[in-house]
């Protein structure tokens, strides 16, 4: 009815879908950060290795520090994806 496909895509469809797209990206990031710890079980290096080591040796301080590191990464990535909106 007077609007071409490109206009409908950029001005109608994408703005309506952007909250769902951002939510999907956010969930993917959070899932990948959760997998950091699981990946350490098969020998992957990184923050998950510190969490696993803390669990194995009952080192509470190291576990809290590594957990907060992952939490901090999650919070920063969430703010980037959300663009400061909430």
PDB file of C-alpha atoms in Angstrom:
ATOM      1  CA  UNK A   1       0.000   0.000   0.000  1.00  0.00           C
ATOM      2  CA  UNK A   2       2.628   2.495  -1.005  1.00  0.00           C
ATOM      3  CA  UNK A   3       5.635   1.260   1.011  1.00  0.00           C
ATOM      4  CA  UNK A   4       8.361  -0.808  -0.591  1.00  0.00           C
ATOM      5  CA  UNK A   5       9.872  -3.912   1.025  1.00  0.00           C
ATOM      6  CA  UNK A   6      13.027  -2.145   2.221  1.00  0.00           C
ATOM      7  CA  UNK A   7      11.023   0.572   3.966  1.00  0.00           C
ATOM      8  CA  UNK A   8       8.798  -2.006   5.667  1.00  0.00           C
ATOM      9  CA  UNK A   9      11.838  -3.961   6.814  1.00  0.00           C
ATOM     10  CA  UNK A  10      13.785  -1.016   8.217  1.00  0.00           C
ATOM     11  CA  UNK A  11      10.948   1.087   9.605  1.00  0.00           C
ATOM     12  CA  UNK A  12       8.398  -1.506  10.725  1.00  0.00           C
ATOM     13  CA  UNK A  13       9.662  -5.073  11.006  1.00  0.00           C
ATOM     14  CA  UNK A  14      13.108  -4.539  12.570  1.00  0.00           C
ATOM     15  CA  UNK A  15      11.973  -1.978  15.169  1.00  0.00           C
ATOM     16  CA  UNK A  16       9.171  -4.320  16.232  1.00  0.00           C
ATOM     17  CA  UNK A  17      11.518  -7.309  16.371  1.00  0.00           C
ATOM     18  CA  UNK A  18      14.461  -5.585  18.064  1.00  0.00           C
ATOM     19  CA  UNK A  19      13.398  -6.386  21.670  1.00  0.00           C
ATOM     20  CA  UNK A  20      13.169 -10.071  20.788  1.00  0.00           C
ATOM     21  CA  UNK A  21      16.476  -9.981  18.939  1.00  0.00           C
ATOM     22  CA  UNK A  22      18.209  -8.288  21.887  1.00  0.00           C
ATOM     23  CA  UNK A  23      16.672 -10.805  24.303  1.00  0.00           C
ATOM     24  CA  UNK A  24      17.955 -13.669  22.168  1.00  0.00           C
ATOM     25  CA  UNK A  25      21.459 -12.212  22.034  1.00  0.00           C
ATOM     26  CA  UNK A  26      21.362 -11.639  25.796  1.00  0.00           C
ATOM     27  CA  UNK A  27      20.303 -15.236  26.475  1.00  0.00           C
ATOM     28  CA  UNK A  28      23.042 -16.536  24.178  1.00  0.00           C
ATOM     29  CA  UNK A  29      25.681 -14.537  26.039  1.00  0.00           C
ATOM     30  CA  UNK A  30      24.439 -15.726  29.440  1.00  0.00           C
ATOM     31  CA  UNK A  31      24.366 -19.346  28.259  1.00  0.00           C
ATOM     32  CA  UNK A  32      27.914 -19.092  26.937  1.00  0.00           C
ATOM     33  CA  UNK A  33      29.105 -17.683  30.270  1.00  0.00           C
ATOM     34  CA  UNK A  34      27.413 -20.568  32.071  1.00  0.00           C
ATOM     35  CA  UNK A  35      29.179 -22.965  29.717  1.00  0.00           C
ATOM     36  CA  UNK A  36      32.549 -21.517  30.780  1.00  0.00           C
ATOM     37  CA  UNK A  37      32.421 -23.596  33.957  1.00  0.00           C
ATOM     38  CA  UNK A  38      31.126 -26.691  32.173  1.00  0.00           C
ATOM     39  CA  UNK A  39      33.865 -26.394  29.544  1.00  0.00           C
ATOM     40  CA  UNK A  40      36.498 -26.448  32.267  1.00  0.00           C
ATOM     41  CA  UNK A  41      35.348 -29.977  33.116  1.00  0.00           C
ATOM     42  CA  UNK A  42      36.758 -31.155  29.780  1.00  0.00           C
ATOM     43  CA  UNK A  43      40.000 -29.230  30.124  1.00  0.00           C
ATOM     44  CA  UNK A  44      39.264 -25.802  28.668  1.00  0.00           C
ATOM     45  CA  UNK A  45      41.288 -22.947  30.098  1.00  0.00           C
ATOM     46  CA  UNK A  46      39.827 -19.694  31.398  1.00  0.00           C
ATOM     47  CA  UNK A  47      37.698 -18.400  34.262  1.00  0.00           C
ATOM     48  CA  UNK A  48      35.826 -21.687  34.509  1.00  0.00           C
ATOM     49  CA  UNK A  49      39.067 -23.431  35.372  1.00  0.00           C
ATOM     50  CA  UNK A  50      39.400 -21.243  38.465  1.00  0.00           C
ATOM     51  CA  UNK A  51      35.851 -22.070  39.560  1.00  0.00           C
ATOM     52  CA  UNK A  52      36.423 -25.796  39.045  1.00  0.00           C
ATOM     53  CA  UNK A  53      39.711 -25.694  40.939  1.00  0.00           C
ATOM     54  CA  UNK A  54      38.043 -23.856  43.822  1.00  0.00           C
ATOM     55  CA  UNK A  55      35.313 -26.492  43.935  1.00  0.00           C
ATOM     56  CA  UNK A  56      37.809 -29.356  43.858  1.00  0.00           C
ATOM     57  CA  UNK A  57      39.937 -28.003  46.685  1.00  0.00           C
ATOM     58  CA  UNK A  58      37.128 -26.314  48.687  1.00  0.00           C
ATOM     59  CA  UNK A  59      38.842 -22.946  48.301  1.00  0.00           C
ATOM     60  CA  UNK A  60      35.985 -20.574  49.098  1.00  0.00           C
ATOM     61  CA  UNK A  61      37.892 -17.351  48.435  1.00  0.00           C
ATOM     62  CA  UNK A  62      39.046 -18.417  44.990  1.00  0.00           C
ATOM     63  CA  UNK A  63      35.548 -19.654  44.142  1.00  0.00           C
ATOM     64  CA  UNK A  64      33.929 -16.379  45.150  1.00  0.00           C
ATOM     65  CA  UNK A  65      36.505 -14.352  43.225  1.00  0.00           C
ATOM     66  CA  UNK A  66      36.149 -16.452  40.073  1.00  0.00           C
ATOM     67  CA  UNK A  67      32.360 -16.404  40.367  1.00  0.00           C
ATOM     68  CA  UNK A  68      32.316 -12.633  40.719  1.00  0.00           C
ATOM     69  CA  UNK A  69      34.626 -12.354  37.700  1.00  0.00           C
ATOM     70  CA  UNK A  70      32.138 -14.286  35.575  1.00  0.00           C
ATOM     71  CA  UNK A  71      29.281 -12.240  37.049  1.00  0.00           C
ATOM     72  CA  UNK A  72      31.099  -8.991  36.223  1.00  0.00           C
ATOM     73  CA  UNK A  73      31.633 -10.143  32.624  1.00  0.00           C
ATOM     74  CA  UNK A  74      27.942 -11.028  32.382  1.00  0.00           C
ATOM     75  CA  UNK A  75      26.866  -7.637  33.731  1.00  0.00           C
ATOM     76  CA  UNK A  76      29.132  -5.710  31.350  1.00  0.00           C
ATOM     77  CA  UNK A  77      28.016  -7.731  28.319  1.00  0.00           C
ATOM     78  CA  UNK A  78      24.374  -7.333  29.350  1.00  0.00           C
ATOM     79  CA  UNK A  79      24.741  -3.546  29.523  1.00  0.00           C
ATOM     80  CA  UNK A  80      26.432  -3.503  26.107  1.00  0.00           C
ATOM     81  CA  UNK A  81      23.687  -5.589  24.498  1.00  0.00           C
ATOM     82  CA  UNK A  82      20.854  -3.678  26.149  1.00  0.00           C
ATOM     83  CA  UNK A  83      22.395  -0.343  25.228  1.00  0.00           C
ATOM     84  CA  UNK A  84      21.820   1.045  28.719  1.00  0.00           C
ATOM     85  CA  UNK A  85      18.040   0.548  28.450  1.00  0.00           C
ATOM     86  CA  UNK A  86      15.924  -0.986  31.219  1.00  0.00           C
TER      87      UNK A  86
END
